[in-house]
Short mmCIF file of C-alpha atoms and ligand atoms in Angstrom, two decimals:
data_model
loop_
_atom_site.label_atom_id
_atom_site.label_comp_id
_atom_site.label_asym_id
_atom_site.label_seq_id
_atom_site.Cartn_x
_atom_site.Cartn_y
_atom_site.Cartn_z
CA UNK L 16 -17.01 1.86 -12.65
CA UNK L 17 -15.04 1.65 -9.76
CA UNK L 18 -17.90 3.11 -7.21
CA UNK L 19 -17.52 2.82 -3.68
CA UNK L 20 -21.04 4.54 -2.27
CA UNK L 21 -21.70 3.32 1.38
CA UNK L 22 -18.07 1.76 1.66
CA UNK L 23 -15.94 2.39 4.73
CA UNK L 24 -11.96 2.52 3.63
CA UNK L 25 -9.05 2.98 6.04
CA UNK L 26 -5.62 4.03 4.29
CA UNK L 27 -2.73 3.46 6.54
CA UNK L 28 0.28 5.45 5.96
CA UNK L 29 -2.35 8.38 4.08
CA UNK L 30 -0.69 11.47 4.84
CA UNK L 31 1.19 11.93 1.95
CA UNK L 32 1.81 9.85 -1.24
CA UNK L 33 0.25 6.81 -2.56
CA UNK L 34 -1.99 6.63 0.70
CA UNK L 35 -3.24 9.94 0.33
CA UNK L 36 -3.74 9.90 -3.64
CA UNK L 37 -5.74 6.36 -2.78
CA UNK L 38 -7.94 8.28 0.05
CA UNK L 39 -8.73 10.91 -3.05
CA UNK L 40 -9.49 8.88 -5.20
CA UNK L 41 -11.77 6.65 -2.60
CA UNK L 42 -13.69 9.43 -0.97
CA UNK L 43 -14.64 10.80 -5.37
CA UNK L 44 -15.73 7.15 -5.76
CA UNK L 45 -18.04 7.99 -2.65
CA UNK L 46 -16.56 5.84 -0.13
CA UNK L 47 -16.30 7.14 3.47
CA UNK L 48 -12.50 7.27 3.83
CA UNK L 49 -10.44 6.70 7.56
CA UNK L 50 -7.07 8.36 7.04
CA UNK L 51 -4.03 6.99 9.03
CA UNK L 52 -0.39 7.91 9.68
CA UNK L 53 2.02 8.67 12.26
CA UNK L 54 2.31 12.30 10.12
CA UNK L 55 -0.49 13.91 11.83
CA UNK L 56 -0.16 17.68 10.81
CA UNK L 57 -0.13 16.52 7.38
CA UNK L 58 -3.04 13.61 7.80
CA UNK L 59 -5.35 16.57 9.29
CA UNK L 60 -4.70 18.50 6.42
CA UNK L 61 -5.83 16.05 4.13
CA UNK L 62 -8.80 14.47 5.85
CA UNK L 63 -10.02 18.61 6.22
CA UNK L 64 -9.21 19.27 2.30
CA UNK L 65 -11.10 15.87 1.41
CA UNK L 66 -14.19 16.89 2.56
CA UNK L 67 -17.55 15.17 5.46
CA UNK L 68 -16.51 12.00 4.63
CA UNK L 69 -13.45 11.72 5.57
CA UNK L 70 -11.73 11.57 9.04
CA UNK L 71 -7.94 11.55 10.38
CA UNK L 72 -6.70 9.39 12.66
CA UNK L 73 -2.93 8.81 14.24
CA UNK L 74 -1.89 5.18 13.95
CA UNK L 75 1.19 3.64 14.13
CA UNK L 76 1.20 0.42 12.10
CA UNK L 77 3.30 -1.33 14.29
CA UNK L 78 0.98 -1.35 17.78
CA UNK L 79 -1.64 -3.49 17.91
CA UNK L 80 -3.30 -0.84 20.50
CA UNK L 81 -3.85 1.66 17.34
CA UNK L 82 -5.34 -0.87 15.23
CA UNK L 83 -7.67 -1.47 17.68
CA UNK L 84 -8.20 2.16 18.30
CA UNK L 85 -8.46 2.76 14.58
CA UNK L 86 -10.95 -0.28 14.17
CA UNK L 87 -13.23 1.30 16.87
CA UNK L 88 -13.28 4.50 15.58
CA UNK L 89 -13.95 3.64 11.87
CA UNK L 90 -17.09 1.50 13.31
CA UNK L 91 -18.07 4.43 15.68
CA UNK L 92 -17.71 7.17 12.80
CA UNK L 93 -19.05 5.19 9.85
CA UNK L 94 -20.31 1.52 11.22
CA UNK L 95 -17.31 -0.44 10.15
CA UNK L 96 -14.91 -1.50 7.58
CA UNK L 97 -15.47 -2.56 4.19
CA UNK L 98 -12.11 -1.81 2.82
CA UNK L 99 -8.45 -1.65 4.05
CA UNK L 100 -5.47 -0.27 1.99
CA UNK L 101 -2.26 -1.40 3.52
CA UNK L 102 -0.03 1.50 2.42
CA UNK L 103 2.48 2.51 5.35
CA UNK L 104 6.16 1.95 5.11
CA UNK L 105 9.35 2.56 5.07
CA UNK L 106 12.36 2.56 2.53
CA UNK L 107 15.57 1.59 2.40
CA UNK L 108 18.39 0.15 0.53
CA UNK L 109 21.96 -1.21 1.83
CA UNK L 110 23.57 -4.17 0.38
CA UNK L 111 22.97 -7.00 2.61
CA UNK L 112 26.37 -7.70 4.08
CA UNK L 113 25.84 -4.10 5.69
CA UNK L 114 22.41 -3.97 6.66
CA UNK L 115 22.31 -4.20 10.63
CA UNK L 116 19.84 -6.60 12.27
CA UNK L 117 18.38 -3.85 14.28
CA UNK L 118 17.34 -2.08 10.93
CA UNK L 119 16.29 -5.48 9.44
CA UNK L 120 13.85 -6.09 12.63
CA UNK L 121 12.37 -2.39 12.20
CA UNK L 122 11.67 -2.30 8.86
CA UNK L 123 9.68 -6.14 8.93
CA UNK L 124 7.82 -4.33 12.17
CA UNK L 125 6.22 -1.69 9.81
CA UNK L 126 6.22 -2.90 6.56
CA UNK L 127 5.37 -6.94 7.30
CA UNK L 128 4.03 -7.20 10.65
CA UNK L 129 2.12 -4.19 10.25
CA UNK L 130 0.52 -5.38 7.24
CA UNK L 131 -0.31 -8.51 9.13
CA UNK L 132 -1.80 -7.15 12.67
CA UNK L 133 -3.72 -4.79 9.83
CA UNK L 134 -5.48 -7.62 8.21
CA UNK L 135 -6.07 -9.69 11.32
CA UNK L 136 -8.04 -6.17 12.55
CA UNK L 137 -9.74 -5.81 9.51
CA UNK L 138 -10.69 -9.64 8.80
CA UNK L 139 -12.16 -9.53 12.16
CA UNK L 140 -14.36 -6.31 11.25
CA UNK L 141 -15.09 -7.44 7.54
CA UNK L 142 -16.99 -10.64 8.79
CA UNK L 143 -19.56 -8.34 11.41
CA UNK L 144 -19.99 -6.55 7.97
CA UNK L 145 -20.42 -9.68 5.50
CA UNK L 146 -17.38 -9.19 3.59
CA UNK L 147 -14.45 -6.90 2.34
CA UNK L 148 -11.81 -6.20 -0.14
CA UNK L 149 -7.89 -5.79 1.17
CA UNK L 150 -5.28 -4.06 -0.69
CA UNK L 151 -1.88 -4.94 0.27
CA UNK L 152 0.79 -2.05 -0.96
CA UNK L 153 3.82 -4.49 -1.86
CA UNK L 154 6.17 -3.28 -4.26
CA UNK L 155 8.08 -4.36 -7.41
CA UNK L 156 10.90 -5.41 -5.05
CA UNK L 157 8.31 -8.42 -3.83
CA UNK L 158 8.41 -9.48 -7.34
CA UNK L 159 11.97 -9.38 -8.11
CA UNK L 160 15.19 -9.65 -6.61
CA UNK L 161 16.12 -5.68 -6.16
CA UNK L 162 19.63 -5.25 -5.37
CA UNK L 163 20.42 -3.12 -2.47
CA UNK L 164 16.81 -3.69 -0.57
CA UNK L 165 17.70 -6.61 1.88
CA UNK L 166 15.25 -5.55 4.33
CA UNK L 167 13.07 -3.86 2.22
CA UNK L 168 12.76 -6.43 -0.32
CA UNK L 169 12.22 -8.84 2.38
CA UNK L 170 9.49 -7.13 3.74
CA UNK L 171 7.75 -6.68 0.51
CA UNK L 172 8.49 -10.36 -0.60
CA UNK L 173 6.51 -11.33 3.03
CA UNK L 174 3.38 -8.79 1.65
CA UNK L 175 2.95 -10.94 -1.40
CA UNK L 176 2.45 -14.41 0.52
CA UNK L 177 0.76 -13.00 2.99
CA UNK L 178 -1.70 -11.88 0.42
CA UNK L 179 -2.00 -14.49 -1.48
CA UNK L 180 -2.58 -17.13 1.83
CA UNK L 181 -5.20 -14.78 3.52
CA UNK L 182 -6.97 -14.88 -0.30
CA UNK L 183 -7.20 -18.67 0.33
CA UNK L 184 -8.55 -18.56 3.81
CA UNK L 185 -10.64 -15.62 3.34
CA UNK L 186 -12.22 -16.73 0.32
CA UNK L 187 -15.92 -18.21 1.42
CA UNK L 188 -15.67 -15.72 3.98
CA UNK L 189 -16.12 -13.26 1.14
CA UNK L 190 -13.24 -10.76 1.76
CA UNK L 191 -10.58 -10.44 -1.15
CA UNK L 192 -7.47 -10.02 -0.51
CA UNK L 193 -4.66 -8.75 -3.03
CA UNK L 194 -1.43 -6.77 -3.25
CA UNK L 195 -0.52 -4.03 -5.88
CA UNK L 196 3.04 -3.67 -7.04
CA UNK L 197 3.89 0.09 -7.47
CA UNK L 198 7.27 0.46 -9.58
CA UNK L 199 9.28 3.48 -9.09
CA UNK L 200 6.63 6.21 -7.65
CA UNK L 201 7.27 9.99 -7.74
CA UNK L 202 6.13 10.54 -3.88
CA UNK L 203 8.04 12.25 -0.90
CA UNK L 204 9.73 8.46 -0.06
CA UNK L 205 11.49 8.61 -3.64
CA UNK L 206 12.27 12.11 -3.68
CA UNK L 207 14.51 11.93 -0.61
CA UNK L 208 16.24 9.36 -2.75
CA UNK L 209 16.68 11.58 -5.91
CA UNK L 210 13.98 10.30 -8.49
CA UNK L 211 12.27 12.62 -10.67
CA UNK L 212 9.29 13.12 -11.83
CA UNK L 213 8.59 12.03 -15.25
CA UNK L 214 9.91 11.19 -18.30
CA UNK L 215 13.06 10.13 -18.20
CA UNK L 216 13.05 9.96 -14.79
CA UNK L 217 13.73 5.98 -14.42
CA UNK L 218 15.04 4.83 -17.14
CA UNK L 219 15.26 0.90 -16.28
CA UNK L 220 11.30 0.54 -16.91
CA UNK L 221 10.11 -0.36 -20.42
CA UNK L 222 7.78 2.78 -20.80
CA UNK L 223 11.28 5.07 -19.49
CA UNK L 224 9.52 7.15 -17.26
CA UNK L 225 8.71 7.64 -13.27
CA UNK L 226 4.95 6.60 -12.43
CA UNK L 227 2.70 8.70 -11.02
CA UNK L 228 0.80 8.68 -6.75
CA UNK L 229 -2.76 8.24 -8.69
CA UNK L 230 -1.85 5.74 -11.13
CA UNK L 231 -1.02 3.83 -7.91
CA UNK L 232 -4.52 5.25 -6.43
CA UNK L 233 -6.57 4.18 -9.63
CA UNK L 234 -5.73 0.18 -9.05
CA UNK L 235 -6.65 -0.24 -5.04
CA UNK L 236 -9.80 1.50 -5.81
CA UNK L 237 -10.07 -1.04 -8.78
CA UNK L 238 -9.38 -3.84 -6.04
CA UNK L 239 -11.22 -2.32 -3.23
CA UNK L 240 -14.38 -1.53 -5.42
CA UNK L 241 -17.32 -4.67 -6.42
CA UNK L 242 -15.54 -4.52 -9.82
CA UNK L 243 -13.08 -6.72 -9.22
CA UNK L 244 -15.55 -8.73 -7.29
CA UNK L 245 -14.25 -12.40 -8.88
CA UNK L 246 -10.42 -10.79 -8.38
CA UNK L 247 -8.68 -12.49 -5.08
CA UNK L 248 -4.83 -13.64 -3.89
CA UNK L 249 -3.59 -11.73 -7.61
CA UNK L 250 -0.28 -9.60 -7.63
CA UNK L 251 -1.07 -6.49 -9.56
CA UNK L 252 2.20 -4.52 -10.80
CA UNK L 253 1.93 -1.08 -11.82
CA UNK L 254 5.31 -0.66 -12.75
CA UNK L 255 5.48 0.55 -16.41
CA UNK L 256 6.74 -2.96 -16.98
CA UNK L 257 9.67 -2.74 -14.80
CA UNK L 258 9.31 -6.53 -13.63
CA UNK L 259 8.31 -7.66 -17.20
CA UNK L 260 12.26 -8.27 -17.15
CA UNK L 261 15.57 -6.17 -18.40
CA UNK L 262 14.89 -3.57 -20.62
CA UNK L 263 16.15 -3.93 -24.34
CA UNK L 264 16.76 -0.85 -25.74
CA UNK L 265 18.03 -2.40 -28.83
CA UNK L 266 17.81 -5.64 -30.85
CA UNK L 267 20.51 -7.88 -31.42
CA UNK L 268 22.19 -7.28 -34.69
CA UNK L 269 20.71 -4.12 -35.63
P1 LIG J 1 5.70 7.94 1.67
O1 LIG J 1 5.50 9.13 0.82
O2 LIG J 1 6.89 7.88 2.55
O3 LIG J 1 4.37 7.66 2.52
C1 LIG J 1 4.33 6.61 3.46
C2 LIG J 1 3.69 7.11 4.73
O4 LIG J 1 3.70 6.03 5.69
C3 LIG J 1 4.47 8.27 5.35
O5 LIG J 1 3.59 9.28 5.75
C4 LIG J 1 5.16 7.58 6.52
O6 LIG J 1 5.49 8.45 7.59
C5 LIG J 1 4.08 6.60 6.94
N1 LIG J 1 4.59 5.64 7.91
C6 LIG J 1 5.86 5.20 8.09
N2 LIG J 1 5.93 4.38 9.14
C7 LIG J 1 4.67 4.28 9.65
C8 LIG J 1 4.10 3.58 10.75
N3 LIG J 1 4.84 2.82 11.57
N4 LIG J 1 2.77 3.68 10.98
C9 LIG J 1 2.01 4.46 10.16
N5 LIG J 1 2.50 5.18 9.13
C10 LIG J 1 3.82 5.08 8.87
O7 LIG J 1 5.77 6.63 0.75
P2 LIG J 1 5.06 6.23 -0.64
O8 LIG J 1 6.07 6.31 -1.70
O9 LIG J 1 3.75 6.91 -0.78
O10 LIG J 1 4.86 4.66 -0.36
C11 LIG J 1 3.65 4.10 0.10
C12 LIG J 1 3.77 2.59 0.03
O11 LIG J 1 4.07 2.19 -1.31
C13 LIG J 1 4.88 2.01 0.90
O12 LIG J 1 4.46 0.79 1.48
C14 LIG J 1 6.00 1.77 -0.09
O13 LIG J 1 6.90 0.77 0.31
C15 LIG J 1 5.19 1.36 -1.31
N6 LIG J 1 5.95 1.54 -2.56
C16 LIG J 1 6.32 2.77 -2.97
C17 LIG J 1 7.04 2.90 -4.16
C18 LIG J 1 7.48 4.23 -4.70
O14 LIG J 1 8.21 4.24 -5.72
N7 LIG J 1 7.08 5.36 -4.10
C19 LIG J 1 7.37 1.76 -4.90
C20 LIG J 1 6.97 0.52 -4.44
C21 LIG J 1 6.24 0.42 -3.26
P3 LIG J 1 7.08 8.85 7.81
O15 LIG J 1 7.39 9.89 6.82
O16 LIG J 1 7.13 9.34 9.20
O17 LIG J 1 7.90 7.61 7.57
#
């Protein structure tokens, strides 16, 4: 299950986190594995501790330069790209009567248009190779209306059709293209905001506790592996339920 032998992946945003429990993951499936970030102490780290095949490269999402860089390098180190795991972004949350449009702009930048300029590089790549699987890192806020993530949300919302209208044009070309919906994560983005780890740890999600990096990992390599080869333009949430609805923690009249 799940095997990803000869496979090129590139993980944007794999430094830390969901990216870099998704290059794990990847490179023990036996995929050749193209670490990105703008962290690049930390991406080193990781590309040394994961072993020959896999390599570290600084990338800001945002610059079309670095995704051509990136796209060059994965072909030079490994002959191309068979798999691409849009995972870098940014958090925030301000109501939207406060949110600044100089924030707004920023955070579309990385989380939207750099999801965009990614799969326009990698589309490009996947044909010379005959095909590909993308893995677009939205989030349960671009299934639901999240208070307090104007920008965010916005951003996230823009991931999910942007999946699912690259699925349609992509589809004869044989690349799939999804998004995966990560609830509330325990990763350095949620610590800075407080969350922790666990049980208990989010409440608001039918199965009451905090997910985990890998559980995040486990479904792009699902998505990015021949496995889910009929599986295209689908929203995958891994949320412990979170956007099932509210949680009832009682019935009525009992
Ligand atoms: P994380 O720990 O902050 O990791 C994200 C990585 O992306 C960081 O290393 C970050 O570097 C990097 N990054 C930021 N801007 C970048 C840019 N312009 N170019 C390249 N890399 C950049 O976050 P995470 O929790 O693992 O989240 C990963 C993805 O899952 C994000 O898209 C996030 O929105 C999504 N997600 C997460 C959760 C959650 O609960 N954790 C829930 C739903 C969706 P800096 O530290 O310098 O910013």
């Amino acid at each position: 299950m799940n095997d990803l032998t000869g496979k090129t992946v590139l993980v944007t945003g794999g430094a830390r986190g969901i990216g870099a429990e998704t290059a794990r993951r990847a490179v023990e499936a036996g995929a050749n594995v193209v670490v990105t970030d703008v962290l690049e102490d930390e991406g080193k780290a990781l590309a040394a501790g994961l072993g020959e095949r896999a390599r570290f490269m600084r990338h800001d999402v945002t610059s079309e330069e670095d995704w051509a860089a990136v796209a060059a390098f994965a072909t030079a180190e490994f002959g191309g790209i068979d798999g691409l795991v849009n995972n870098a972004g940014i958090s925030t949350g301000q109501p939207l009567e406060t949110e600044t449009v100089e924030h707004f702009r920023r955070v579309l930048d990385i989380n939207l248009t750099g999801v965009f300029i990614g799969m326009k590089t990698a589309i490009n790549a996947m044909k010379d190779n005959g095909g590909g699987s993308i893995v677009n890192i939205s989030s349960a806020a671009g299934l639901m209306g999240l208070a307090l993530t104007s920008s965010y949300g916005a951003s996230k919302w823009g991931v999910r059709g942007l999946t699912k209208l690259a699925a349609v044009e992509q589809g004869t070309a044989k690349i799939r293209v999804n998004s995966v919906h990560p609830g509330m994560i325990y990763t350095p983005m949620t610590a800075q905001l407080g969350i922790q780890q666990g049980d208990g740890g989010y409440p608001n999600t039918p199965m009451g506790r905090v997910g985990e990096a890998d559980e995040i990992a486990k479904a792009a390599v699902f998505l990015l592996s021949d496995d889910s080869s009929y599986v295209t333009g689908a929203e995958l949430a891994v949320d412990g339920g979170w956007t099932t609805g509210p949680t009832v923690k009682y019935v009525m009249g009992q």
